[in-house]
Coordinates of C-alpha atoms in Angstrom, one line a residue:
X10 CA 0.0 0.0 0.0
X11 CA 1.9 3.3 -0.9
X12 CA 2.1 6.3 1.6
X13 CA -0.8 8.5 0.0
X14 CA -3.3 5.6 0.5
X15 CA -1.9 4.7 3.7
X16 CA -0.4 8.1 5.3
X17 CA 0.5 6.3 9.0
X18 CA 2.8 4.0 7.1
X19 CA 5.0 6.9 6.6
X20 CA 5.3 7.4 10.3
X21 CA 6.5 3.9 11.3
X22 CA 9.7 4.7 9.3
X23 CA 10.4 7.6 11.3
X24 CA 13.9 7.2 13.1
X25 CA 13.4 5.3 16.4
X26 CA 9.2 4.5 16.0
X27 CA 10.6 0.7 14.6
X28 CA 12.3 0.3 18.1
X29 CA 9.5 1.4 20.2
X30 CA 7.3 -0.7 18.1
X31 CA 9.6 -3.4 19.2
X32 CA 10.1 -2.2 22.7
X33 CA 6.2 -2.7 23.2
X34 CA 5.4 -5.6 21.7
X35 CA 8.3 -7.1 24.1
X36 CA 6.4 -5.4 27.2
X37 CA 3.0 -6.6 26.3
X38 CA 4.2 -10.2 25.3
X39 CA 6.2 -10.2 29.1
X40 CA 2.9 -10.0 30.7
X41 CA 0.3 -11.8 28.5
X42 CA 2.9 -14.6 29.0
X43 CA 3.1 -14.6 32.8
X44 CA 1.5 -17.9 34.6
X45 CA -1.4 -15.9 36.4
X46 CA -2.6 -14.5 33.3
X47 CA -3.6 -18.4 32.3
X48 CA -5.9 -18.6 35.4
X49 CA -7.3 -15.4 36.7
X50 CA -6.8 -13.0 33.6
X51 CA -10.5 -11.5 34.2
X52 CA -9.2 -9.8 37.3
X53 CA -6.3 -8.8 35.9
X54 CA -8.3 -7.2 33.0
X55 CA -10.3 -5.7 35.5
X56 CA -7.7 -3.7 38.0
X57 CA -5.9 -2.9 34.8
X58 CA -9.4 -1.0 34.0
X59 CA -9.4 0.8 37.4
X60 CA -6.3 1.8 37.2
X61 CA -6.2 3.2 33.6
X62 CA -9.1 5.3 34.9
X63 CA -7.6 6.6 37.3
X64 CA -4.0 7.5 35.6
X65 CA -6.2 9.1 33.0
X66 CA -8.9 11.7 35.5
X67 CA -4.7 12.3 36.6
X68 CA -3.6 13.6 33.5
X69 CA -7.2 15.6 33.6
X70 CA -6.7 16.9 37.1
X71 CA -8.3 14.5 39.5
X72 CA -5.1 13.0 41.2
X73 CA -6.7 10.3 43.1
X74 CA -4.8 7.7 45.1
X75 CA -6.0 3.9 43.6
X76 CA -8.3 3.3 46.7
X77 CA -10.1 6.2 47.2
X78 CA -10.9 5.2 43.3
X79 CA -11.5 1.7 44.2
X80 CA -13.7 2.8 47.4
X81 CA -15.5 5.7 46.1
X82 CA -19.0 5.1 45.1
X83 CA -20.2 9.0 44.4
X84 CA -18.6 10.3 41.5
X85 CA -21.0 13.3 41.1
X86 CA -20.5 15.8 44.2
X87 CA -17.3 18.3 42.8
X88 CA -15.0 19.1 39.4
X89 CA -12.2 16.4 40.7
X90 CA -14.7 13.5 41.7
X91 CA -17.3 14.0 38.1
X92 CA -13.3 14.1 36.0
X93 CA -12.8 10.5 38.0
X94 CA -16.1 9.3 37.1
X95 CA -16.3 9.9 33.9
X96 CA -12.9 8.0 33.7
X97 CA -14.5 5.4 35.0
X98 CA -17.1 5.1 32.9
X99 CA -15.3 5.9 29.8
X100 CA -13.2 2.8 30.3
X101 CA -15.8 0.4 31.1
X102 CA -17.4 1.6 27.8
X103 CA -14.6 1.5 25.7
X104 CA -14.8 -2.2 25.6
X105 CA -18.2 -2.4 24.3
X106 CA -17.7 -0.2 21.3
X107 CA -14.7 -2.4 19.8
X108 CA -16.8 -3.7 17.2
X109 CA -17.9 -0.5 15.7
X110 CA -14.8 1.9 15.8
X111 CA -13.4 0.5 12.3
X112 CA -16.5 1.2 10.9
X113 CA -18.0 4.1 12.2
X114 CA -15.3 6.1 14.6
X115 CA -17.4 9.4 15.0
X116 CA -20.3 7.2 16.2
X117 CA -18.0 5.9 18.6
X118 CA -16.6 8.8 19.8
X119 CA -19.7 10.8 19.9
X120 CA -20.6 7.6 21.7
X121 CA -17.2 8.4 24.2
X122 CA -18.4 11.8 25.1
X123 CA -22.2 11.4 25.8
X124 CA -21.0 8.7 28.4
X125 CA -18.1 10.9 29.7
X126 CA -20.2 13.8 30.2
X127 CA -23.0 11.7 32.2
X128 CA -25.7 14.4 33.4
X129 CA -22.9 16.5 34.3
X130 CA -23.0 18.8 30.5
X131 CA -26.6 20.0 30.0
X132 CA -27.9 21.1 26.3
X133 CA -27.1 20.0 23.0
X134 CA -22.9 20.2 23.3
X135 CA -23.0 16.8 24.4
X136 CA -21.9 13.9 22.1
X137 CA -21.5 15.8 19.1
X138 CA -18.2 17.6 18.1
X139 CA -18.5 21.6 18.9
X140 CA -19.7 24.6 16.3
X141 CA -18.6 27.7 15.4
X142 CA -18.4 30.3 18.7
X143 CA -18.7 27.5 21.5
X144 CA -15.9 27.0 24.3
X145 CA -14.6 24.5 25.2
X146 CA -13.8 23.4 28.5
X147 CA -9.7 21.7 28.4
X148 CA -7.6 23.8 30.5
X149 CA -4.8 21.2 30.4
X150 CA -4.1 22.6 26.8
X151 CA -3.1 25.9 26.3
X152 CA -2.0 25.5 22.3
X153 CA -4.5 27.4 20.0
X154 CA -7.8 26.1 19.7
X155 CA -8.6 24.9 16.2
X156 CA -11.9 26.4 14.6
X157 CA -15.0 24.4 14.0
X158 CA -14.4 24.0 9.9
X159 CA -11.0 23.0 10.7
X160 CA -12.6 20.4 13.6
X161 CA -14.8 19.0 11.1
X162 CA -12.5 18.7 8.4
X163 CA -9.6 16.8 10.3
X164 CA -12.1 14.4 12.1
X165 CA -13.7 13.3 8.6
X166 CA -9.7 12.5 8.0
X167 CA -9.2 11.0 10.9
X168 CA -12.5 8.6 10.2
X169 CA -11.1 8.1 7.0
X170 CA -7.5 6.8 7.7
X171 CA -9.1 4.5 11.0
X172 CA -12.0 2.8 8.6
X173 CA -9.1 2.1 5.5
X174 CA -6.9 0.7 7.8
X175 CA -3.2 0.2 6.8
X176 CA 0.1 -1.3 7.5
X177 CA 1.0 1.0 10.3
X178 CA 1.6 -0.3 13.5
X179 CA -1.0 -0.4 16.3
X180 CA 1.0 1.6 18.4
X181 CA 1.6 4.3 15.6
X182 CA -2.5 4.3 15.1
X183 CA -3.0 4.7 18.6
X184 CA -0.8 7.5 19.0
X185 CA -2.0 9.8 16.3
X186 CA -5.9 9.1 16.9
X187 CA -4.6 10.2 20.9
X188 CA -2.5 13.1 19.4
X189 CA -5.4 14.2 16.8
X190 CA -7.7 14.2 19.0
X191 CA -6.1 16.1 21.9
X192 CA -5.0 18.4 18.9
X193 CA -8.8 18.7 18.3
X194 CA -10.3 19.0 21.2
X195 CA -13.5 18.5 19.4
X196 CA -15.8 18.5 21.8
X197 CA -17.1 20.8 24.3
X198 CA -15.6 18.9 27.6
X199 CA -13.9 15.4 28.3
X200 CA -11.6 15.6 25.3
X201 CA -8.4 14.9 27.3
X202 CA -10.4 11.7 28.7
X203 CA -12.0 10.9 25.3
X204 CA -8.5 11.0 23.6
X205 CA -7.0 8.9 25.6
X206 CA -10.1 6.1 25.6
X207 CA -9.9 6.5 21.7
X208 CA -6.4 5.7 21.8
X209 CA -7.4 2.3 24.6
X210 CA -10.0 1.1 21.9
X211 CA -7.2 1.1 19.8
X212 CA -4.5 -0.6 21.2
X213 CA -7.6 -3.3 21.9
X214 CA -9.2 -3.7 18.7
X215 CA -5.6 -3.9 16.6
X216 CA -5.0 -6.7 18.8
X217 CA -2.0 -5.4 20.2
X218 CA -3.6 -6.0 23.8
X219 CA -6.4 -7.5 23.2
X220 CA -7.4 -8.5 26.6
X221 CA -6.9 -4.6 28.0
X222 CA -4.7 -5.6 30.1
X223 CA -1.4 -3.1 29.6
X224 CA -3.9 0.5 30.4
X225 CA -1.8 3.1 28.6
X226 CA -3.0 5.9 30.4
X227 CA -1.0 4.4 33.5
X228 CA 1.9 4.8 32.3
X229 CA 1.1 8.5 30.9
X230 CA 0.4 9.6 34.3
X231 CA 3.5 7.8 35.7
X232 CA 5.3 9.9 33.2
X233 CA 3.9 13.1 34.6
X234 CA 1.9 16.0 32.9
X235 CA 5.0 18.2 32.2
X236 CA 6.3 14.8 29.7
X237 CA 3.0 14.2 28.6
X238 CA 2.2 17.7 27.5
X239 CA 5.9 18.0 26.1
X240 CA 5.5 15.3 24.1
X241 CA 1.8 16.4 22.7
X242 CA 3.3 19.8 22.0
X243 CA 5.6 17.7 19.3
X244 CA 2.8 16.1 18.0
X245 CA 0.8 19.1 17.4
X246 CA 4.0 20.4 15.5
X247 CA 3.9 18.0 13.1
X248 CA 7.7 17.8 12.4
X249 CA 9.2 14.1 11.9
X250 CA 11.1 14.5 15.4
X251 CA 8.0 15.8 17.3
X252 CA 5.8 12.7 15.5
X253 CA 8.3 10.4 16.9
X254 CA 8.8 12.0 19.9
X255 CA 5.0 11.6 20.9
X256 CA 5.0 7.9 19.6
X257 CA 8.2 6.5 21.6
X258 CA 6.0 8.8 24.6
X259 CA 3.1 7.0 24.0
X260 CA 5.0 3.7 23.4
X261 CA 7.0 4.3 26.9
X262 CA 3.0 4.6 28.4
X263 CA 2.0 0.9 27.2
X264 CA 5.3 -0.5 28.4
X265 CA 4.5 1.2 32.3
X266 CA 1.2 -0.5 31.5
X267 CA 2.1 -3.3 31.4
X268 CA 4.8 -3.4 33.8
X269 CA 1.8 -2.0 36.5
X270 CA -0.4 -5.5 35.2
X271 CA 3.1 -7.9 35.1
X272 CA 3.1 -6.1 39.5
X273 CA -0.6 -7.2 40.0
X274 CA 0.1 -10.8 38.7
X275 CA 2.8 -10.8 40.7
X276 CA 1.0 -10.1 44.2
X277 CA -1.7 -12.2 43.0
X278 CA 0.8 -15.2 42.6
X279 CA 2.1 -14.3 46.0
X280 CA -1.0 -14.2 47.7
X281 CA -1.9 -17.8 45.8
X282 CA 1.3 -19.1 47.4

């Protein structure tokens, strides 16, 4: 497939994407391979979950230790605990829209936001991308806002290359639909938590980790905002070193992914001792 019909190909040849490519697929084979993962991989599936959801309301704002996540049952009293809610629900969703995203990804991701923004965004903002004159609620990015036109332009693009498919590697998918969509910020709120769902249902459906069990946004929160929001701010140049930059970043975050699952199949194998 040449470069024009596939345009993520491109970035896979970028100087030092092949390694984290490889880097990755090492992580992710580490843990899908470890002897707990044979017996009790649902609960491994499942505190990967939590824990994603919390690492991403962190990169949103909500810094909340694991238990109070894990304890917490009202996510709908102030800004912090409706951010770690909707992380919650965004990543139990995710799973259940794995079937569609190749074929319709603005369904899904109109889909992403409706369920992020619970009863929490009132009007007609929610679940659809924004229009002309409406703000948008993202203070985690400060880089200029696109307009609506542009929005709408780069999403049908974005659809486009996601339904065609392509040679690219899952991690170089996942990466751009994150970066694009943080880029975006298409919709009125959520967009940090939306992007980084998007790029979950990706790493899923390509079948890089296809039992969610290596949660990305972990390892972007271990990283820390400054190094998330560096590497973004190379994305949204679009040079070849800022592309790869965000890639090996994102990269780096499914290998602390899985190293945080490879740790709970560890106590878990301790405890069974």
């Amino acid at each position: 497939m040449s470069s024009a019909s596939d345009p993520l190909a491109a970035l896979g040849a970028l100087p030092g994407v092949a390694e984290s490519v490889e880097s990755v697929r090492k992580a992710v084979d580490r843990v899908y391979g470890h002897r707990v993962m044979r017996r009790r991989g649902g609960e491994i599936t499942s505190e990967a979950a939590l824990r994603g959801a919390r690492g991403s309301a962190a990169l949103s704002a909500a810094d909340w230790a694991l238990e109070e996540v894990r304890r917490r049952t009202d996510f709908g009293a102030d800004p912090e605990a409706l951010t770690v809610g909707a992380a919650l629900r965004l990543t139990a969703e995710a799973g259940q829209l794995l079937s569609i995203w190749r074929q319709s990804p603005m369904r899904v991701l109109a889909r992403l936001h409706l369920v992020a923004s619970g009863s929490a965004v009132a009007g007609d903002v929610v679940g659809r991308p924004r229009l002309a004159g409406e703000p948008v609620d993202e203070p985690l990015v400060d880089l200029q806002l696109p307009d609506a036109e542009e929005v709408a332009g780069r999403l049908d693009g974005l659809a486009r290359v996601v339904i065609a498919g392509g040679s690219a590697p899952a991690l170089v998918t996942a990466a751009v639909v994150h970066g694009e969509l943080l880029a975006l910020r298409p919709f009125a709120s959520y967009n940090g938590l939306v992007a980084r769902a998007a790029e979950r249902i990706v790493l899923i459906n390509s079948g890089l980790d296809p039992k969610a069990i290596c949660p990305a946004e972990v390892g972007h929160a271990e990283q820390g905002t400054e190094a998330y929001l560096e590497a973004f701010k190379g994305y949204a140049s679009g040079t070849a070193e800022g592309m790869a930059a965000w890639i090996a970043h994102c990269g780096r975050a499914v290998e602390l992914g899985a190293r945080e699952s490879t740790a709970v199949c560890e106590a878990l194998q301790r405890g069974a001792a």
